[in-house]
PDB file of C-alpha atoms and ligand atoms in Angstrom:
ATOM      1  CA  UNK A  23     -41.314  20.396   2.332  1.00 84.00           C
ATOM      2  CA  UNK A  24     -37.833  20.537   4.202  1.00 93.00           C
ATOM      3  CA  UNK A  25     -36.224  18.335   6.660  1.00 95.00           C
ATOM      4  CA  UNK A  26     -35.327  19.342  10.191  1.00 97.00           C
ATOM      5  CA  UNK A  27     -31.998  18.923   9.266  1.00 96.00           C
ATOM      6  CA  UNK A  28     -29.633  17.785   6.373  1.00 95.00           C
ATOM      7  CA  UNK A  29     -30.606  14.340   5.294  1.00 94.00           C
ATOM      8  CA  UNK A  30     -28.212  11.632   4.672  1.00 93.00           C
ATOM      9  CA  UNK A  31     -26.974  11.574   0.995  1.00 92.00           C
ATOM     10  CA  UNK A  32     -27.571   8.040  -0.978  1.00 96.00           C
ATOM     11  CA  UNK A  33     -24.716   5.741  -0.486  1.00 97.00           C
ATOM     12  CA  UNK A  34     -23.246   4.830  -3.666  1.00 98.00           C
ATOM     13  CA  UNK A  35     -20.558   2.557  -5.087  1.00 98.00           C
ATOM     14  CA  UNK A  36     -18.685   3.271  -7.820  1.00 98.00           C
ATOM     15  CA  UNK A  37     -19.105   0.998 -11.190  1.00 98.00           C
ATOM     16  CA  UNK A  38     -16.331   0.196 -13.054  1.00 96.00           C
ATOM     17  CA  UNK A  39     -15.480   1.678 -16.594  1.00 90.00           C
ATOM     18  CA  UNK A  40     -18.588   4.044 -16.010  1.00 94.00           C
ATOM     19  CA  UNK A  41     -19.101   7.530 -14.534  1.00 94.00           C
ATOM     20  CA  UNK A  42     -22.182   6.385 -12.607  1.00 93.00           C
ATOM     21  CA  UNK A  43     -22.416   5.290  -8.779  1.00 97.00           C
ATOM     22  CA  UNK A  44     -24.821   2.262  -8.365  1.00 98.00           C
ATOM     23  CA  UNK A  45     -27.005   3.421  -5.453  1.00 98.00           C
ATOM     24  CA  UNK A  46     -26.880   1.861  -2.153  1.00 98.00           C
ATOM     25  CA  UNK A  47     -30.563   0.797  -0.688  1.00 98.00           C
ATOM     26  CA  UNK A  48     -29.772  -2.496   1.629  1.00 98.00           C
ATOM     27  CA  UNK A  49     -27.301  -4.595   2.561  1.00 98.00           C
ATOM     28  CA  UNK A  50     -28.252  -8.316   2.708  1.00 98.00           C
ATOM     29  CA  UNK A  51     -25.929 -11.055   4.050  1.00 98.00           C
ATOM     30  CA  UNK A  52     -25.922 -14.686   3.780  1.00 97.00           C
ATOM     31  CA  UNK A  53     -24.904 -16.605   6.649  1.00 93.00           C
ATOM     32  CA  UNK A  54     -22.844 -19.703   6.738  1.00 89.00           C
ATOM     33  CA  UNK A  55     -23.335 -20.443   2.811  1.00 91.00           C
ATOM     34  CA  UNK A  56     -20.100 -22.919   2.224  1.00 90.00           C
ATOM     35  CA  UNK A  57     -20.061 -25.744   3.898  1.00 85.00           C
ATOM     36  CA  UNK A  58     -16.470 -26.011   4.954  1.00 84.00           C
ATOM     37  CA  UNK A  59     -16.903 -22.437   6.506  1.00 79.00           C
ATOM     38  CA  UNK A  60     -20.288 -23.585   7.947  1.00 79.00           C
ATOM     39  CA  UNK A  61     -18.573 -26.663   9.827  1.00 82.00           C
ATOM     40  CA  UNK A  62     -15.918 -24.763  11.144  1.00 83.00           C
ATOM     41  CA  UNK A  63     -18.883 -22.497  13.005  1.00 81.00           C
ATOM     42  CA  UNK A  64     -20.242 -25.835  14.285  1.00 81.00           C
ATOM     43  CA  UNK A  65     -22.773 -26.044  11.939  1.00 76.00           C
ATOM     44  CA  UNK A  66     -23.905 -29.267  10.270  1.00 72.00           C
ATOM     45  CA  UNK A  67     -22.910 -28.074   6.997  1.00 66.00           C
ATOM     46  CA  UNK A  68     -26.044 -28.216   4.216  1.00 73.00           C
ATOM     47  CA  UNK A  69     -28.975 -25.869   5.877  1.00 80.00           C
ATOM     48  CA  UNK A  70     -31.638 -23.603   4.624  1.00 83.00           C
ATOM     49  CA  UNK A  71     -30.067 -20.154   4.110  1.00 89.00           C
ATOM     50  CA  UNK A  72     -30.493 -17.600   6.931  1.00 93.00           C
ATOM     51  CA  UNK A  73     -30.184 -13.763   6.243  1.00 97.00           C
ATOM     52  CA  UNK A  74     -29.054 -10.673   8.397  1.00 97.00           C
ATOM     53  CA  UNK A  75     -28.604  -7.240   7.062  1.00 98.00           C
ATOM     54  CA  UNK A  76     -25.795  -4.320   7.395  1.00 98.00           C
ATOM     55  CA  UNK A  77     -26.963  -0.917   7.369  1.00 98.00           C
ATOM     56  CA  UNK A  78     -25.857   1.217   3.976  1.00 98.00           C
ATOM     57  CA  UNK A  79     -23.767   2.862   5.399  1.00 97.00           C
ATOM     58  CA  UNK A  80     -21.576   0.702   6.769  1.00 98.00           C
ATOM     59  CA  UNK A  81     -19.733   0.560   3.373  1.00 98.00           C
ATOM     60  CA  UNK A  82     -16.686   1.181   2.998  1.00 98.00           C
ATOM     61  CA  UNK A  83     -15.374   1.419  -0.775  1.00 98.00           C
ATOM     62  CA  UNK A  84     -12.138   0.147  -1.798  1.00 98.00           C
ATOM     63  CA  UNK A  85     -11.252   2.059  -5.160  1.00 97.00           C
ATOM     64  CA  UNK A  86      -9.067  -0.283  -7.207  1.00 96.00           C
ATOM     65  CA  UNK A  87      -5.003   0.341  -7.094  1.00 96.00           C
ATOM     66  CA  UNK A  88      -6.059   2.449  -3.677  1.00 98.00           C
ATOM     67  CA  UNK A  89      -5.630   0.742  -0.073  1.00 98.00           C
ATOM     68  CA  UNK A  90      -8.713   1.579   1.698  1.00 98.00           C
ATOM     69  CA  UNK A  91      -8.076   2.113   5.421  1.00 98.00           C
ATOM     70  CA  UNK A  92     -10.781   0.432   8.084  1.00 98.00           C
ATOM     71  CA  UNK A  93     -10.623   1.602  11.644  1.00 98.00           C
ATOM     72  CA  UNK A  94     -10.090  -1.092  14.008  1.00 98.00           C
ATOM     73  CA  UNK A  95     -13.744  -0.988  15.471  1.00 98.00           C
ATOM     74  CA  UNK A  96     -14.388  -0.090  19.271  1.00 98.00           C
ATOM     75  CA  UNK A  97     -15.422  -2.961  22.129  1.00 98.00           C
ATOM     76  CA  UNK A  98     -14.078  -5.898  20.435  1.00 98.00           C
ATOM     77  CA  UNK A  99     -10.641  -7.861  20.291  1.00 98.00           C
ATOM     78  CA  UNK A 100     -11.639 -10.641  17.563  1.00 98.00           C
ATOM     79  CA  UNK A 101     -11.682  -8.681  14.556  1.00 98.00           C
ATOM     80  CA  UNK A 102     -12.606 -11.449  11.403  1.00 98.00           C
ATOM     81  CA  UNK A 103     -12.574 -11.378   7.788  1.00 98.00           C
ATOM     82  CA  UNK A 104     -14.741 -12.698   5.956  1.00 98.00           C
ATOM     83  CA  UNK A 105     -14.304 -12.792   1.961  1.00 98.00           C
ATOM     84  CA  UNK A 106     -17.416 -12.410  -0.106  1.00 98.00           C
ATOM     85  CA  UNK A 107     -19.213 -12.265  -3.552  1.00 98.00           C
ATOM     86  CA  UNK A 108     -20.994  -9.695  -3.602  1.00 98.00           C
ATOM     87  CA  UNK A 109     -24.668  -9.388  -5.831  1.00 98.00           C
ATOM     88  CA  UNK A 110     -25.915  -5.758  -7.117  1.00 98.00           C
ATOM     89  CA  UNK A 111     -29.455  -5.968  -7.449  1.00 98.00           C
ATOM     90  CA  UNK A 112     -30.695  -3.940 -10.444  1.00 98.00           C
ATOM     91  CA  UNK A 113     -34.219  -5.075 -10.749  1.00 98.00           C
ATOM     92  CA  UNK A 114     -36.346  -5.542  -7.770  1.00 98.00           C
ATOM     93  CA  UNK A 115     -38.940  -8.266  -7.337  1.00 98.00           C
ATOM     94  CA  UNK A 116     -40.308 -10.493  -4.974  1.00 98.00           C
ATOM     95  CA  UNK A 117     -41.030 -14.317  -5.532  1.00 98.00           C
ATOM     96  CA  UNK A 118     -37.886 -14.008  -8.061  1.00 98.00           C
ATOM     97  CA  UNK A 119     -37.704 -17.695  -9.736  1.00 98.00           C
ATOM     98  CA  UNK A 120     -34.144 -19.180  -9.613  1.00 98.00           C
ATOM     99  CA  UNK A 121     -33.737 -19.190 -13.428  1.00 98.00           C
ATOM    100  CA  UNK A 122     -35.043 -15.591 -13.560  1.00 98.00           C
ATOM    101  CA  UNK A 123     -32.847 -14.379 -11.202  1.00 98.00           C
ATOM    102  CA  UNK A 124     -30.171 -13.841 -13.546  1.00 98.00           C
ATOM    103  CA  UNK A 125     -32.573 -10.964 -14.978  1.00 98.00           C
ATOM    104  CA  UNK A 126     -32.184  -8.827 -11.413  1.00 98.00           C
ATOM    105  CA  UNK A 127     -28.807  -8.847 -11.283  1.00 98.00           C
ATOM    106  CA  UNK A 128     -26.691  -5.576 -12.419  1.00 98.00           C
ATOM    107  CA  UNK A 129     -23.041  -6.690 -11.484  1.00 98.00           C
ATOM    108  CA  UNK A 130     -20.603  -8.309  -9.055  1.00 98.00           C
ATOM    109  CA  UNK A 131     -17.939  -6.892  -6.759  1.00 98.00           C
ATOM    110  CA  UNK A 132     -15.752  -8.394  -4.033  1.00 98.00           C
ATOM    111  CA  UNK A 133     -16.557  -7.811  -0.188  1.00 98.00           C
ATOM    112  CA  UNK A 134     -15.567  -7.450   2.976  1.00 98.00           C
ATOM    113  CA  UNK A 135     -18.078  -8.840   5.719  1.00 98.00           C
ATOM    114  CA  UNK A 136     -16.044  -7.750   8.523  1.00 98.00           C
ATOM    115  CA  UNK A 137     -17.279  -8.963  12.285  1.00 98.00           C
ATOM    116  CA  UNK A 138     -16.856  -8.919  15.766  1.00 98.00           C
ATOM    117  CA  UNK A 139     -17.025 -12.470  16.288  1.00 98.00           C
ATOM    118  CA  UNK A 140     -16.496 -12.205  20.223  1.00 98.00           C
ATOM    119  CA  UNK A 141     -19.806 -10.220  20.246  1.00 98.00           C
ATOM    120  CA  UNK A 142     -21.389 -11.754  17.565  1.00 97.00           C
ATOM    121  CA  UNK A 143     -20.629 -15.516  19.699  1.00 97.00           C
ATOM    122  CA  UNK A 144     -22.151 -13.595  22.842  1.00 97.00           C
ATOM    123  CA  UNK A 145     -24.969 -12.386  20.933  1.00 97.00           C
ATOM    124  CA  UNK A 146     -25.389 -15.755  19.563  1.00 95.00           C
ATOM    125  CA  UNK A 147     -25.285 -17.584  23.110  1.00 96.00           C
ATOM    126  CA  UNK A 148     -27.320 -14.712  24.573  1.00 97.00           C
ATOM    127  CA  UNK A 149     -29.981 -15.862  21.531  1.00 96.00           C
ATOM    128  CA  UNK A 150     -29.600 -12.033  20.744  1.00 96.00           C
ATOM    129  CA  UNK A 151     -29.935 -10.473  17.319  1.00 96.00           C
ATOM    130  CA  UNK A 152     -26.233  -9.648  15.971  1.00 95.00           C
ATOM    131  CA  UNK A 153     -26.561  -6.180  15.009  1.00 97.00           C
ATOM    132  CA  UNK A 154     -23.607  -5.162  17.485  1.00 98.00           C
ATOM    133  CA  UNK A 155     -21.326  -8.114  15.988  1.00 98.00           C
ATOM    134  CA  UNK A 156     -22.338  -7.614  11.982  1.00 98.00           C
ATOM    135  CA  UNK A 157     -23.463  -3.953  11.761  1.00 98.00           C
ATOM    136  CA  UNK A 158     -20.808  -1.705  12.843  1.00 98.00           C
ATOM    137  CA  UNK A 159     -19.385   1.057  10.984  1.00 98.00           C
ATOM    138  CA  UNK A 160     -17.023   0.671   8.451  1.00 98.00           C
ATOM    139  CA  UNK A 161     -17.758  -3.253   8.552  1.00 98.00           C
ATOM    140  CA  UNK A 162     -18.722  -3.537   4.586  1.00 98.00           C
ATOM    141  CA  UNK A 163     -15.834  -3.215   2.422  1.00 98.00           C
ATOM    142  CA  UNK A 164     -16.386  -3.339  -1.035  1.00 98.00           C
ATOM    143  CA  UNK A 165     -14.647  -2.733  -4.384  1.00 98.00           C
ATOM    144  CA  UNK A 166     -16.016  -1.222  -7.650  1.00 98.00           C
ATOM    145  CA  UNK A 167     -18.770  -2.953  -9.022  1.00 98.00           C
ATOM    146  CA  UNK A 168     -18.259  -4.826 -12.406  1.00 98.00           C
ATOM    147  CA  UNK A 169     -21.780  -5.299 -14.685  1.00 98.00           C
ATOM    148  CA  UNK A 170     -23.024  -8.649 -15.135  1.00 98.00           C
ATOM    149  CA  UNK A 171     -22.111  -8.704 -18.668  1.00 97.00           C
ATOM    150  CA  UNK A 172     -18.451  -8.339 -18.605  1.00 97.00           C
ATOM    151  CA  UNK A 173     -18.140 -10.960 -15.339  1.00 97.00           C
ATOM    152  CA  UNK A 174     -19.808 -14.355 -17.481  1.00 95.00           C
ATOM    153  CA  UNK A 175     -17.914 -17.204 -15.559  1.00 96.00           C
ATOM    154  CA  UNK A 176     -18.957 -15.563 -12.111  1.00 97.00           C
ATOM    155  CA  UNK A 177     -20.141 -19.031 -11.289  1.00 95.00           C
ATOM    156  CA  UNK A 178     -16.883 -21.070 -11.826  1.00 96.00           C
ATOM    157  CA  UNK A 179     -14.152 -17.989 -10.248  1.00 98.00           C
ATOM    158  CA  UNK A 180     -11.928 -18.236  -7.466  1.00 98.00           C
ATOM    159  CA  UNK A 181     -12.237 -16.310  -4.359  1.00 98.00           C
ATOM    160  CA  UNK A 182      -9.428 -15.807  -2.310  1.00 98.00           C
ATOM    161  CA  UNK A 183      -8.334 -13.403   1.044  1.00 98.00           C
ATOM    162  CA  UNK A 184      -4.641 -12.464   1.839  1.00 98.00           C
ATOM    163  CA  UNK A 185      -3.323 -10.789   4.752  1.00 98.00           C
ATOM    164  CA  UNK A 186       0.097  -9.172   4.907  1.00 98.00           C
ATOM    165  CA  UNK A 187       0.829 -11.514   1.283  1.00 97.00           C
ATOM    166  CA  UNK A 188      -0.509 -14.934   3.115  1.00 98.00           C
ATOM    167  CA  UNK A 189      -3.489 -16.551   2.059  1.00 98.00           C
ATOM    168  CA  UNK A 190      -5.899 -16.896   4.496  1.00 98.00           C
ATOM    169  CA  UNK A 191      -9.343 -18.279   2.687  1.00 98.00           C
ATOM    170  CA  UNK A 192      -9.474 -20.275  -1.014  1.00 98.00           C
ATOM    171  CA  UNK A 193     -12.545 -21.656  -2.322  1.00 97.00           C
ATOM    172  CA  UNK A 194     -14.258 -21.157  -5.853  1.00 97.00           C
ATOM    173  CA  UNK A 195     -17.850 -19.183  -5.656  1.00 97.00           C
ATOM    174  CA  UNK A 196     -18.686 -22.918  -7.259  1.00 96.00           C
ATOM    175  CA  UNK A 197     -18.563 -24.408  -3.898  1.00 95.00           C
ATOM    176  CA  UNK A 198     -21.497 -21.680  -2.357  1.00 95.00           C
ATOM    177  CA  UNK A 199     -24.371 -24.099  -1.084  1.00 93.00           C
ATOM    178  CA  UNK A 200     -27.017 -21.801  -2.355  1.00 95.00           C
ATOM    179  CA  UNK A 201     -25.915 -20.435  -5.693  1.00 96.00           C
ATOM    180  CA  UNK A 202     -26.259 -16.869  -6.753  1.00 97.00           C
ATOM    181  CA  UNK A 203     -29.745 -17.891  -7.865  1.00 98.00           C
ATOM    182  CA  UNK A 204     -30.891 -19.781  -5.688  1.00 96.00           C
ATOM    183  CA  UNK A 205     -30.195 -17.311  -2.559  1.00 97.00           C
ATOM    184  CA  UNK A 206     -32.149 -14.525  -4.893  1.00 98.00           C
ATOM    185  CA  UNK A 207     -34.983 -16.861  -4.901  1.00 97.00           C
ATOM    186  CA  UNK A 208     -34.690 -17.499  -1.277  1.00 96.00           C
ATOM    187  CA  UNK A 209     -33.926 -14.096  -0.292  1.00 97.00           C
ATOM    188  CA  UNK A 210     -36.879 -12.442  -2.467  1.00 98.00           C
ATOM    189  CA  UNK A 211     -39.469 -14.596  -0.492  1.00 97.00           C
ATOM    190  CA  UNK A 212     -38.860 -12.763   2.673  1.00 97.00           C
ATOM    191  CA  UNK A 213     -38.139  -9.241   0.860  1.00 98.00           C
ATOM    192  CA  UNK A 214     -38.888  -7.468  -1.763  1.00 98.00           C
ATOM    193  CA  UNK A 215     -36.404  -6.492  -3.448  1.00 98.00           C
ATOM    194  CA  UNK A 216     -35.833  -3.377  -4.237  1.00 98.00           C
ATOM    195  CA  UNK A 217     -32.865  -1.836  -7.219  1.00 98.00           C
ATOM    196  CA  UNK A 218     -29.780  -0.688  -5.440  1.00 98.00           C
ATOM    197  CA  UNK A 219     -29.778  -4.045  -3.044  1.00 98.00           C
ATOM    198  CA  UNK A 220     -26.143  -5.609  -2.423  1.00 98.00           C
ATOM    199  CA  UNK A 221     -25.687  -9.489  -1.567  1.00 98.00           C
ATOM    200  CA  UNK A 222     -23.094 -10.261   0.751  1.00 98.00           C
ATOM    201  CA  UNK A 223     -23.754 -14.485  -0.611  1.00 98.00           C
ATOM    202  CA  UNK A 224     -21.340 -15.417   2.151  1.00 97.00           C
ATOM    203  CA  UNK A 225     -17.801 -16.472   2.889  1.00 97.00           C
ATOM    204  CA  UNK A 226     -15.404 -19.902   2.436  1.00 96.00           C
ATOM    205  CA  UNK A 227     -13.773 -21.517   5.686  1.00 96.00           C
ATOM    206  CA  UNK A 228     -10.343 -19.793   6.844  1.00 97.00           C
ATOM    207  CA  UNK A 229     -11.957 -16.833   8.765  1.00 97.00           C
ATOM    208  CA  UNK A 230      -9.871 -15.306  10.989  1.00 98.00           C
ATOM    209  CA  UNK A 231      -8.502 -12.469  13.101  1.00 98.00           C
ATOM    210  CA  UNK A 232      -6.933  -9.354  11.866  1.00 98.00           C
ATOM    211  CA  UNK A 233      -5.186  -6.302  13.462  1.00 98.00           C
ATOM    212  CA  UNK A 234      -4.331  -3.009  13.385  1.00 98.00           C
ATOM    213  CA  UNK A 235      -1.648  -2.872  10.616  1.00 98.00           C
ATOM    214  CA  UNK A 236      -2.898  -5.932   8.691  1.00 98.00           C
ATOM    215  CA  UNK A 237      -3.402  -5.007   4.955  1.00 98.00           C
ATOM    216  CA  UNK A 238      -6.205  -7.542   3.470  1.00 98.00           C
ATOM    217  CA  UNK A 239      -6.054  -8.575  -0.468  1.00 98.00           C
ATOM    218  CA  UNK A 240      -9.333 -10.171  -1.482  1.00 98.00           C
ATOM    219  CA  UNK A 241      -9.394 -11.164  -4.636  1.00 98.00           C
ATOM    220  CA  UNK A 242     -12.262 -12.811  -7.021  1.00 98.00           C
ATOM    221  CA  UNK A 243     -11.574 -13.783 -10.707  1.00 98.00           C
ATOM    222  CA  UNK A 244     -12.878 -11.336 -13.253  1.00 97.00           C
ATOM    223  CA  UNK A 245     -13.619  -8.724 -10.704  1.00 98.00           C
ATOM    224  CA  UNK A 246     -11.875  -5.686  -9.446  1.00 97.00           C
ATOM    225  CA  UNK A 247     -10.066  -7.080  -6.040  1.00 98.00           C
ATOM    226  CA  UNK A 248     -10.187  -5.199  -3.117  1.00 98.00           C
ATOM    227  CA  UNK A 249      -6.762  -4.035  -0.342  1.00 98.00           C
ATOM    228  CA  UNK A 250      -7.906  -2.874   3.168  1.00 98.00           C
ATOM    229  CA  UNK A 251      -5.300  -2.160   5.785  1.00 98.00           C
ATOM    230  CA  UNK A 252      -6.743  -2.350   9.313  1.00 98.00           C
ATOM    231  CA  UNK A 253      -5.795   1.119  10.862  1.00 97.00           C
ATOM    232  CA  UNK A 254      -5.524   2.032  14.455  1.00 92.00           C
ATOM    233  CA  UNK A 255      -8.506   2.666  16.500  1.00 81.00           C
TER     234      UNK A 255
HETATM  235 MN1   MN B  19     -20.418 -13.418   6.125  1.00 90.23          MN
END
């Protein structure tokens, strides 16, 4: 069999202290998943989780000690940050229990879900999906990927954003509505999933704009932290 042209390679992400790359097969993301963040959208706070996805290959790895540099993206002019935890699925599954979930997971490493909120609000008002606002290229930053035995006290760290040395967001991935379990169980009702699945679980309150020439610290106790500089279109 051969293809009709070169296929896409894997996307993969390196893991720290190892030689191997943990390989890329969805992007999930959590919307609106702590509650301070989820008023200041205009939400009520406490909901049911709601998912969206980012293609692969919208990641874009931060190596640690490196600034990675993110192209400030085309048609929008309310470029957001969004800090995250993000989940590496190892073991697929569907119907995952909360208190099994623990079993799925291969590591941890800190995020980027980057957005064009100006088309993502349009897209919202519109009652359109928000592909063009989530999606985009380059809009997944990530950092190495630490295994889920050397992060234990995932559940009680602090994650925190800084642009140009300010901080923007501070919360503690204790404050996430749905816990890293919980949005596995959730999540794993409506997909199966599969090994090589990243969780974006969501972001704290303090969104806001960045641009070209911001440099972003995001930071997440016990995990490799991540700098982006926003570069020029
Ligand atoms: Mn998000």
């Amino acid at each position: 069999m051969i293809y009709s042209f070169t296929p896409p390679g894997v996307v993969g992400v390196p893991v720290l202290d190892s030689p191997a790359l943990f390989p890329v097969h969805r992007i999930y993301c959590v919307g609106r998943n702590y509650e301070e963040h989820a008023k200041e959208m205009g939400g009520p706070g406490r909901e049911a989780p709601f998912f969206f996805m980012k293609p692969a290959d919208s990641l874009l790895y931060a190596a640690p000690g490196t600034t990675a540099q993110m192209p400030y993206p085309t048609l929008t002019s309310n470029l957001h940050h969004e800090i995250e935890l993000v989940v590496a699925i190892g073991m697929g599954g569907r119907h995952i229990a909360a208190a099994d979930a623990h079993r799925h997971i291969f590591g941890y490493a800190v995020g980027l879900d980057m957005t064009r909120r100006d088309l993502q609000n349009d897209m919202k008002k519109a009652g359109r999906p928000w592909c063009i606002g989530k999606g985009f290229d380059h809009s997944a930053p990530i950092g190495a990927i630490t295994p889920a035995v050397q992060a234990p006290n995932i559940g009680q760290a602090t994650i925190s954003l800084g642009v140009n040395g300010a901080v923007r967001q501070s919360s503690t991935i204790a404050q996430l509505i749905w816990n890293v379990s919980e949005t596995i169980e959730q999540l794993s009702t409506a997909w199966e999933l599969q090994p090589g699945d990243l969780i974006y679980t969501g972001t704290p309150a303090g969104v806001g704009a960045v641009v070209a020439g911001d440099v972003m610290q995001g930071d997440i106790t016990g995990l490799s932290g991540i700098r982006v500089a926003v570069a020029a279109a």
